[in-house]
Amino acid sequence: MPLSTSTTRSSAAPTATAASRRLLRATALAVLTATAAVAALAPAAAVGAPAADGPPRARLVLPAPSGPYPVGTVSLHLVDPARTEPWTGSGPREVMVTVRYPARDAGHYPTAPQMPAAAAAVFETMYRNGGGLPMDRVAWAQTRTHAHEGAPADLRGGPRPVVLYSPGGGDPAAFGTTLGDDLASRGYVVVTVDHTYEAPAVEFPGGRVAASRMDAEIAAVQDPDPEKAQEKLTALLRKLVDVRVADTSFVLDQVGAFAAGRNPDAEHRRLPQGLGAVLDPGRIGMFGQSAGGFTALQAMHDDPRIAAGENLDGVIGYVGDDHDPAHPSTVATDGLDRPFLLMGSEGNDHRTNPSWGALWQHSTGWHRDLTLTGAAHGSYTDLESIVPQLARQLDLPPGTAADLIGTVDPERAVAAERACTAAFFDRTLRHRDGGLLDRPTDRFPELRPVD
């Protein structure tokens, strides 16, 4: 059961303390976008399984990549023996990453699912960012990506820049597929990171699934004293970002090991031919949506290996309201000396978001701020292409789509996001500048630069 944001009382008017507690809980849900009741690592094949006589589920199709290269993919199980699992307090930290890359002979290899089956079964019962979407009426495990499992890497272009992706709080890394597949099709190696116990469900080899613990973490910050509750929430948000940044640093270590010819997969499973040779650990960027955008820029601040970062609509302070200047991060107060790109939804830019404003003021590196007119927070994820399909197939109530992805045309939004992300990393990691990010353009009138 999801946490409720209301409390039943005998009095018609709630007390100030009760109202503050409800607001805190709503804030926590908004920031963390909590994903699940407490669950340990467990097999999950039966969770969320559709009834045999149930109605047919909606089928989804993701946009095809726009670049010239076919895309290969492989998932890696990475174990960090230097860290104890921060959310359970026992065992080493484990993460799953998915690597996408330019491939050859891809047609001989099957396309990968957006989510593996066991994770998809848990995901549909635990995802909390869907805004009322009927999760159990969607064939999540049947959605295919445009990346081919195990296809050989295309080495003809030499080593490629590496770009990491971190998802929004409570989102699976799979919801960055549209941007990740596209960037790989343009000649990048894209490494997406699932942050275990925060993501709705992370599937490990053998079908073992780690479900989110965020409901329990949010419940633990509740306190009759609003000030104490806020202190606990702030501490939880700091921990969440710290864990994500540590995950990022660890994954970067494994990218270096991979490029040096070692297999970092915990089970030492066979890797696609040429994959290590296609990585260039000297050219690394990172991007992410929401908390993933915060992660990208904070990791860039903390780790000099990251040369460029893109934040897709993510506040970079430990707050529940983008307009709250309290509890700024060190990336906001110190700024960055390397390039970064901010892309915001309608009304979210460095003039309205204090954390973005602080970053803007304190940074000496190249930086840009773009608004995607008519976009909402979910526009920067796969929801941008998923929600319109669900609206048509499932006859969703009016306003559902706009609440999740705004009013911008979905195809135009996807095209603009792909073009800007590629242009940014082309400029910063390949030293190719087409000028798209420097001025308004007739090609994408939906984009508005914010000076």
Coordinates of C-alpha atoms in Angstrom, one line a residue:
M1 CA 0.0 0.0 0.0
P2 CA 1.3 3.5 -0.8
L3 CA 1.7 5.9 2.0
S4 CA -1.3 8.1 2.4
T5 CA -0.9 11.9 2.4
S6 CA -4.1 12.5 4.5
T7 CA -5.2 11.7 8.0
T8 CA -8.8 11.0 9.1
R9 CA -9.8 13.2 12.0
S10 CA -13.0 13.7 14.0
S11 CA -12.6 17.5 13.7
A12 CA -13.4 19.2 10.4
A13 CA -10.3 21.4 10.7
P14 CA -6.9 19.6 11.2
T15 CA -4.4 21.0 13.6
A16 CA -1.4 22.9 12.4
T17 CA 0.8 20.0 13.4
A18 CA -1.3 17.5 11.5
A19 CA -1.3 19.7 8.5
S20 CA 2.5 20.1 8.7
R21 CA 2.9 16.4 8.9
R22 CA 0.7 15.8 5.9
L23 CA 2.7 18.5 4.0
L24 CA 6.0 16.9 5.0
R25 CA 4.8 13.5 3.9
A26 CA 3.6 14.9 0.6
T27 CA 7.0 16.7 0.2
A28 CA 8.9 13.5 0.9
L29 CA 6.9 11.6 -1.7
A30 CA 7.4 14.4 -4.2
V31 CA 11.1 14.6 -3.7
L32 CA 11.9 10.9 -3.3
T33 CA 9.0 9.7 -5.4
A34 CA 8.9 6.7 -3.1
T35 CA 8.5 3.4 -4.9
A36 CA 7.7 0.6 -2.6
A37 CA 6.9 -1.0 0.7
V38 CA 9.9 -2.5 2.5
A39 CA 11.1 -5.6 0.7
A40 CA 14.3 -7.6 0.8
L41 CA 16.0 -9.4 -2.0
A42 CA 13.5 -12.1 -3.1
P43 CA 12.3 -13.9 -6.2
A44 CA 9.5 -12.0 -7.7
A45 CA 8.2 -13.9 -10.8
A46 CA 4.7 -14.2 -9.3
V47 CA 4.4 -10.6 -8.1
G48 CA 2.0 -8.6 -10.3
A49 CA 1.3 -11.5 -12.7
P50 CA -1.8 -10.8 -14.8
A51 CA -4.8 -12.9 -14.3
A52 CA -5.2 -15.5 -17.0
D53 CA -8.7 -14.3 -17.8
G54 CA -7.9 -10.6 -17.4
P55 CA -8.3 -7.9 -20.1
P56 CA -5.5 -7.6 -22.6
R57 CA -2.7 -5.3 -21.5
A58 CA -1.6 -2.2 -23.4
R59 CA 1.5 -2.8 -25.6
L60 CA 4.1 0.0 -25.9
V61 CA 6.5 0.9 -28.7
L62 CA 9.5 3.1 -27.9
P63 CA 10.8 5.6 -30.5
A64 CA 13.5 4.3 -32.8
P65 CA 17.0 5.9 -32.4
S66 CA 17.9 8.6 -34.9
G67 CA 21.6 8.0 -35.2
P68 CA 23.5 6.1 -37.9
Y69 CA 24.7 3.2 -35.8
P70 CA 22.8 0.1 -34.7
V71 CA 22.9 -0.3 -30.9
G72 CA 24.2 -3.2 -28.8
T73 CA 23.6 -3.7 -25.1
V74 CA 24.6 -5.8 -22.2
S75 CA 23.8 -5.7 -18.4
L76 CA 26.5 -6.0 -15.8
H77 CA 26.2 -7.0 -12.1
L78 CA 28.7 -4.9 -10.1
V79 CA 29.6 -5.5 -6.5
D80 CA 31.5 -2.9 -4.4
P81 CA 33.3 -4.8 -1.6
A82 CA 34.5 -1.5 -0.1
R83 CA 31.0 -0.4 0.8
T84 CA 28.4 -2.0 3.1
E85 CA 24.9 -1.8 1.6
P86 CA 23.7 1.6 3.0
W87 CA 20.0 0.8 2.9
T88 CA 20.1 -2.5 4.7
G89 CA 23.3 -2.3 6.7
S90 CA 24.5 -5.8 5.6
G91 CA 26.5 -7.2 2.7
P92 CA 28.4 -5.3 0.0
R93 CA 26.7 -2.7 -2.2
E94 CA 25.5 -4.1 -5.5
V95 CA 24.2 -2.3 -8.5
M96 CA 23.1 -3.3 -12.0
V97 CA 24.2 -1.2 -15.0
T98 CA 23.2 -1.4 -18.6
V99 CA 25.7 -0.6 -21.3
R100 CA 24.6 0.6 -24.7
Y101 CA 27.1 1.0 -27.5
P102 CA 27.5 1.3 -31.3
A103 CA 27.3 -2.2 -32.7
R104 CA 27.8 -4.2 -35.8
D105 CA 25.9 -7.2 -37.2
A106 CA 23.2 -6.3 -34.7
G107 CA 20.4 -7.9 -36.8
H108 CA 21.7 -11.3 -35.7
Y109 CA 21.0 -10.6 -32.0
P110 CA 17.6 -10.1 -30.3
T111 CA 16.4 -6.8 -29.1
A112 CA 16.5 -6.3 -25.3
P113 CA 13.4 -5.7 -23.2
Q114 CA 13.0 -2.4 -21.6
M115 CA 12.8 -4.2 -18.3
P116 CA 13.6 -7.8 -17.5
A117 CA 10.5 -9.9 -16.6
A118 CA 11.0 -10.3 -12.8
A119 CA 11.7 -6.6 -12.3
A120 CA 8.7 -5.6 -14.5
A121 CA 6.4 -7.7 -12.4
V122 CA 7.5 -5.9 -9.2
F123 CA 7.7 -2.5 -10.9
E124 CA 4.0 -2.5 -11.8
T125 CA 3.0 -2.9 -8.2
M126 CA 5.5 -0.5 -6.8
Y127 CA 5.9 2.5 -9.2
R128 CA 4.7 5.7 -7.5
N129 CA 5.4 8.3 -10.2
G130 CA 2.6 7.3 -12.5
G131 CA 0.0 9.8 -11.5
G132 CA -2.9 7.4 -11.6
L133 CA -1.7 5.3 -14.5
P134 CA -3.3 1.8 -14.4
M135 CA 0.0 0.0 -14.0
D136 CA -1.6 -3.5 -14.0
R137 CA -3.1 -2.9 -17.4
V138 CA 0.3 -2.5 -19.2
A139 CA 2.5 -5.2 -20.6
W140 CA 5.7 -3.8 -19.1
A141 CA 7.8 -6.9 -19.7
Q142 CA 6.8 -7.0 -23.4
T143 CA 8.2 -3.5 -24.3
R144 CA 11.3 -3.9 -26.4
T145 CA 14.2 -1.5 -26.8
H146 CA 16.0 -0.9 -30.1
A147 CA 19.3 -2.3 -28.6
H148 CA 20.5 -5.8 -29.5
E149 CA 21.6 -8.0 -26.6
G150 CA 25.2 -9.1 -26.9
A151 CA 25.9 -7.7 -30.4
P152 CA 29.6 -7.1 -31.1
A153 CA 30.9 -3.5 -30.6
D154 CA 31.7 -1.5 -33.7
L155 CA 35.4 -0.6 -33.4
R156 CA 35.7 1.2 -36.7
G157 CA 35.4 4.6 -35.1
G158 CA 37.9 3.8 -32.4
P159 CA 37.3 4.3 -28.6
R160 CA 34.0 6.2 -27.9
P161 CA 33.1 8.8 -25.3
V162 CA 31.3 7.3 -22.3
V163 CA 28.2 8.9 -20.9
L164 CA 26.6 7.8 -17.6
Y165 CA 22.8 8.1 -16.9
S166 CA 21.1 8.3 -13.5
P167 CA 17.3 8.1 -13.3
G168 CA 14.9 10.2 -11.3
G169 CA 14.1 9.3 -7.7
G170 CA 11.8 6.3 -7.7
D171 CA 12.2 5.7 -11.5
P172 CA 13.9 2.7 -13.0
A173 CA 17.0 3.4 -15.2
A174 CA 14.9 1.8 -17.9
F175 CA 12.9 5.0 -18.2
G176 CA 16.0 6.6 -19.8
T177 CA 15.9 4.1 -22.7
T178 CA 14.7 6.6 -25.4
L179 CA 17.6 9.0 -24.7
G180 CA 20.1 6.2 -24.0
D181 CA 19.4 4.2 -27.2
D182 CA 19.6 7.4 -29.3
L183 CA 22.9 8.6 -27.8
A184 CA 24.4 5.2 -28.4
S185 CA 23.2 5.3 -32.0
R186 CA 25.1 8.5 -32.5
G187 CA 28.4 6.9 -31.4
Y188 CA 28.5 7.1 -27.6
V189 CA 28.8 4.4 -25.0
V190 CA 25.9 4.9 -22.5
V191 CA 26.0 3.4 -19.1
T192 CA 22.7 3.6 -17.1
V193 CA 22.8 2.9 -13.4
D194 CA 20.0 1.5 -11.3
H195 CA 20.3 2.6 -7.7
T196 CA 19.4 -0.5 -5.7
Y197 CA 16.7 -0.2 -3.0
E198 CA 15.7 3.2 -4.3
A199 CA 14.6 2.1 -7.8
P200 CA 11.2 0.3 -7.8
A201 CA 12.9 -3.0 -8.6
V202 CA 16.4 -4.1 -9.6
E203 CA 16.8 -7.5 -11.1
F204 CA 20.1 -9.4 -10.6
P205 CA 21.3 -12.5 -12.4
G206 CA 19.2 -15.5 -11.7
G207 CA 16.0 -13.5 -11.2
R208 CA 16.7 -12.1 -7.8
V209 CA 15.0 -8.8 -7.3
A210 CA 15.8 -6.0 -4.9
A211 CA 12.7 -3.9 -4.2
S212 CA 12.7 -0.3 -3.0
R213 CA 12.9 0.5 0.7
M214 CA 11.9 4.1 0.3
D215 CA 8.4 3.8 1.9
A216 CA 10.1 2.6 5.1
E217 CA 12.7 5.4 4.9
I218 CA 9.9 8.0 4.5
A219 CA 7.9 6.5 7.4
A220 CA 11.0 6.8 9.6
V221 CA 11.2 10.6 9.1
Q222 CA 7.7 11.2 10.4
D223 CA 7.7 13.1 13.7
P224 CA 5.1 15.0 15.7
D225 CA 7.5 18.0 15.8
P226 CA 7.5 19.5 12.2
E227 CA 11.1 20.9 12.7
K228 CA 12.4 17.5 13.7
A229 CA 10.6 15.8 10.9
Q230 CA 12.1 18.3 8.4
E231 CA 15.6 17.7 9.8
K232 CA 15.1 14.0 9.4
L233 CA 13.8 14.5 5.8
T234 CA 16.8 16.6 4.9
A235 CA 19.2 14.0 6.3
L236 CA 17.4 11.3 4.3
L237 CA 17.7 13.4 1.1
R238 CA 21.4 13.9 1.8
K239 CA 21.9 10.2 2.3
L240 CA 20.0 9.4 -0.9
V241 CA 22.2 11.7 -3.0
D242 CA 25.4 10.6 -1.3
V243 CA 24.6 6.9 -2.1
R244 CA 23.9 7.8 -5.7
V245 CA 27.2 9.8 -6.0
A246 CA 29.1 6.9 -4.4
D247 CA 27.5 4.5 -6.9
T248 CA 28.6 6.8 -9.7
S249 CA 32.2 6.9 -8.6
F250 CA 32.2 3.1 -8.2
V251 CA 30.8 2.6 -11.7
L252 CA 33.5 5.0 -13.1
D253 CA 36.1 2.8 -11.5
Q254 CA 34.6 -0.2 -13.3
V255 CA 34.5 1.7 -16.6
G256 CA 38.3 2.1 -16.2
A257 CA 38.8 -1.5 -15.4
F258 CA 36.7 -2.5 -18.3
A259 CA 38.7 -0.4 -20.7
A260 CA 41.9 -1.9 -19.3
G261 CA 40.7 -5.3 -20.4
R262 CA 39.2 -6.7 -17.2
N263 CA 35.6 -8.0 -16.8
P264 CA 34.0 -6.3 -13.9
D265 CA 30.8 -8.4 -14.0
A266 CA 30.4 -10.2 -10.6
E267 CA 29.6 -13.5 -12.4
H268 CA 32.2 -12.9 -15.1
R269 CA 29.6 -13.6 -17.7
R270 CA 30.7 -13.5 -21.3
L271 CA 30.8 -9.9 -22.7
P272 CA 30.1 -8.7 -26.2
Q273 CA 33.1 -8.8 -28.5
G274 CA 35.1 -5.6 -28.5
L275 CA 33.2 -3.9 -25.8
G276 CA 36.2 -3.0 -23.6
A277 CA 38.1 -1.6 -26.6
V278 CA 35.2 0.7 -27.5
L279 CA 35.3 2.6 -24.2
D280 CA 37.3 5.8 -23.9
P281 CA 37.6 6.5 -20.1
G282 CA 39.4 9.8 -20.8
R283 CA 36.1 11.3 -22.2
I284 CA 33.3 10.9 -19.7
G285 CA 30.0 12.8 -19.3
M286 CA 26.9 12.2 -17.3
F287 CA 23.3 13.2 -17.4
G288 CA 20.1 12.4 -15.6
Q289 CA 16.5 13.4 -14.9
S290 CA 15.2 14.9 -11.6
A291 CA 17.3 13.3 -8.8
G292 CA 19.4 11.8 -11.5
G293 CA 20.2 15.3 -12.8
F294 CA 21.2 16.3 -9.3
T295 CA 23.3 13.2 -9.1
A296 CA 25.0 14.0 -12.4
L297 CA 26.1 17.5 -11.4
Q298 CA 27.0 16.6 -7.8
A299 CA 29.1 13.6 -9.0
M300 CA 30.7 16.0 -11.5
H301 CA 31.5 18.4 -8.6
D302 CA 33.0 15.6 -6.6
D303 CA 34.8 13.5 -9.3
P304 CA 37.1 15.3 -11.8
R305 CA 36.8 12.3 -14.2
I306 CA 33.4 13.7 -15.3
A307 CA 34.1 16.3 -17.9
A308 CA 30.5 17.5 -18.6
G309 CA 27.1 17.1 -17.1
E310 CA 23.4 17.6 -18.1
N311 CA 20.6 18.1 -15.6
L312 CA 17.1 17.4 -16.8
D313 CA 14.7 19.2 -14.5
G314 CA 16.3 18.3 -11.2
V315 CA 16.5 20.5 -8.2
I316 CA 20.1 20.5 -6.7
G317 CA 19.2 21.2 -3.1
Y318 CA 18.0 18.9 -0.2
V319 CA 14.4 20.3 -0.4
G320 CA 11.0 19.3 -1.4
D321 CA 10.1 22.5 -3.3
D322 CA 12.2 23.6 -6.2
H323 CA 11.7 27.2 -5.1
D324 CA 13.0 26.7 -1.6
P325 CA 16.5 28.1 -1.2
A326 CA 17.2 26.1 2.0
H327 CA 19.8 23.3 2.3
P328 CA 21.7 23.8 -1.0
S329 CA 24.2 21.2 -2.2
T330 CA 27.9 21.8 -2.5
V331 CA 27.6 21.8 -6.3
A332 CA 25.2 24.7 -6.1
T333 CA 27.3 26.7 -3.6
D334 CA 30.7 26.0 -5.2
G335 CA 29.6 25.9 -8.8
L336 CA 31.4 24.0 -11.6
D337 CA 34.5 24.8 -13.6
R338 CA 33.5 22.4 -16.4
P339 CA 30.6 22.5 -18.9
F340 CA 27.0 21.8 -17.8
L341 CA 23.6 22.0 -19.4
L342 CA 20.3 22.7 -17.6
M343 CA 17.0 21.7 -19.3
G344 CA 13.9 22.5 -17.4
S345 CA 10.2 22.0 -17.7
E346 CA 7.9 25.0 -18.1
G347 CA 8.7 27.5 -15.3
N348 CA 11.8 25.8 -14.0
D349 CA 15.0 27.7 -14.8
H350 CA 17.9 29.4 -13.0
R351 CA 15.8 32.5 -12.5
T352 CA 13.0 30.7 -10.7
N353 CA 14.9 27.8 -9.1
P354 CA 17.2 29.0 -6.3
S355 CA 19.5 26.0 -6.4
W356 CA 20.0 26.4 -10.2
G357 CA 20.5 30.1 -9.6
A358 CA 23.3 29.5 -7.1
L359 CA 25.0 27.1 -9.5
W360 CA 24.7 29.6 -12.3
Q361 CA 26.2 32.4 -10.2
H362 CA 29.1 30.4 -8.9
S363 CA 30.2 28.5 -12.0
T364 CA 33.1 29.4 -14.2
G365 CA 32.7 26.7 -16.9
W366 CA 30.6 26.9 -20.0
H367 CA 26.9 26.6 -19.2
R368 CA 23.4 26.9 -20.8
D369 CA 19.8 26.8 -19.5
L370 CA 17.0 25.8 -21.8
T371 CA 13.3 25.5 -21.2
L372 CA 11.2 23.0 -23.2
T373 CA 8.0 25.0 -23.5
G374 CA 4.9 23.1 -22.4
A375 CA 7.0 20.3 -20.8
A376 CA 6.3 18.8 -17.4
H377 CA 8.7 16.9 -15.1
G378 CA 8.0 13.5 -16.7
S379 CA 8.7 14.9 -20.2
Y380 CA 12.4 14.1 -19.8
T381 CA 11.8 10.3 -19.4
D382 CA 10.3 7.5 -21.5
L383 CA 6.9 8.6 -20.1
E384 CA 6.9 11.2 -22.9
S385 CA 6.3 8.5 -25.5
I386 CA 4.6 6.0 -23.2
V387 CA 1.8 8.1 -21.8
P388 CA 0.2 9.1 -25.1
Q389 CA 0.0 5.4 -26.1
L390 CA -1.6 4.5 -22.8
A391 CA -4.0 7.4 -23.1
R392 CA -5.2 6.0 -26.5
Q393 CA -5.3 2.3 -25.6
L394 CA -6.7 2.6 -22.1
D395 CA -8.9 5.6 -22.5
L396 CA -7.3 7.5 -19.6
P397 CA -9.2 10.3 -17.9
P398 CA -8.8 13.8 -19.4
G399 CA -5.9 15.6 -18.0
T400 CA -3.9 12.5 -17.1
A401 CA -1.4 13.0 -19.9
A402 CA -0.9 16.7 -19.3
D403 CA -0.3 16.2 -15.6
L404 CA 2.5 13.8 -16.4
I405 CA 4.1 15.1 -19.5
G406 CA 2.7 18.6 -20.0
T407 CA 1.2 20.0 -23.3
V408 CA 4.2 19.9 -25.5
D409 CA 3.8 17.7 -28.6
P410 CA 5.4 14.3 -27.5
E411 CA 7.2 13.7 -30.8
R412 CA 8.6 17.2 -30.8
A413 CA 9.7 16.9 -27.2
V414 CA 11.6 13.7 -27.8
A415 CA 13.3 15.1 -30.8
A416 CA 14.3 18.3 -29.0
E417 CA 15.6 16.4 -26.0
R418 CA 17.6 14.0 -28.1
A419 CA 19.1 16.8 -30.2
C420 CA 20.1 18.9 -27.2
T421 CA 21.6 16.0 -25.3
A422 CA 23.6 14.9 -28.3
A423 CA 24.6 18.5 -29.1
F424 CA 25.9 19.1 -25.6
F425 CA 28.0 16.0 -25.5
D426 CA 29.2 16.5 -29.0
R427 CA 30.4 19.9 -28.0
T428 CA 32.0 18.9 -24.7
L429 CA 33.4 15.4 -25.4
R430 CA 34.0 15.5 -29.2
H431 CA 34.6 19.2 -29.7
R432 CA 32.0 19.4 -32.4
D433 CA 29.7 22.4 -32.2
G434 CA 26.7 22.8 -34.4
G435 CA 25.5 25.9 -32.5
L436 CA 22.1 24.4 -31.5
L437 CA 22.6 25.4 -27.8
D438 CA 23.7 29.0 -28.4
R439 CA 20.6 30.7 -29.7
P440 CA 16.9 30.2 -30.5
T441 CA 16.3 28.0 -33.5
D442 CA 13.6 27.5 -36.0
R443 CA 14.3 23.8 -35.9
F444 CA 13.0 23.6 -32.4
P445 CA 10.8 26.5 -31.6
E446 CA 9.8 24.7 -28.4
L447 CA 13.2 25.4 -26.9
R448 CA 13.6 28.7 -25.1
P449 CA 17.1 29.8 -23.9
V450 CA 17.2 31.4 -20.5
D451 CA 19.9 34.0 -20.1

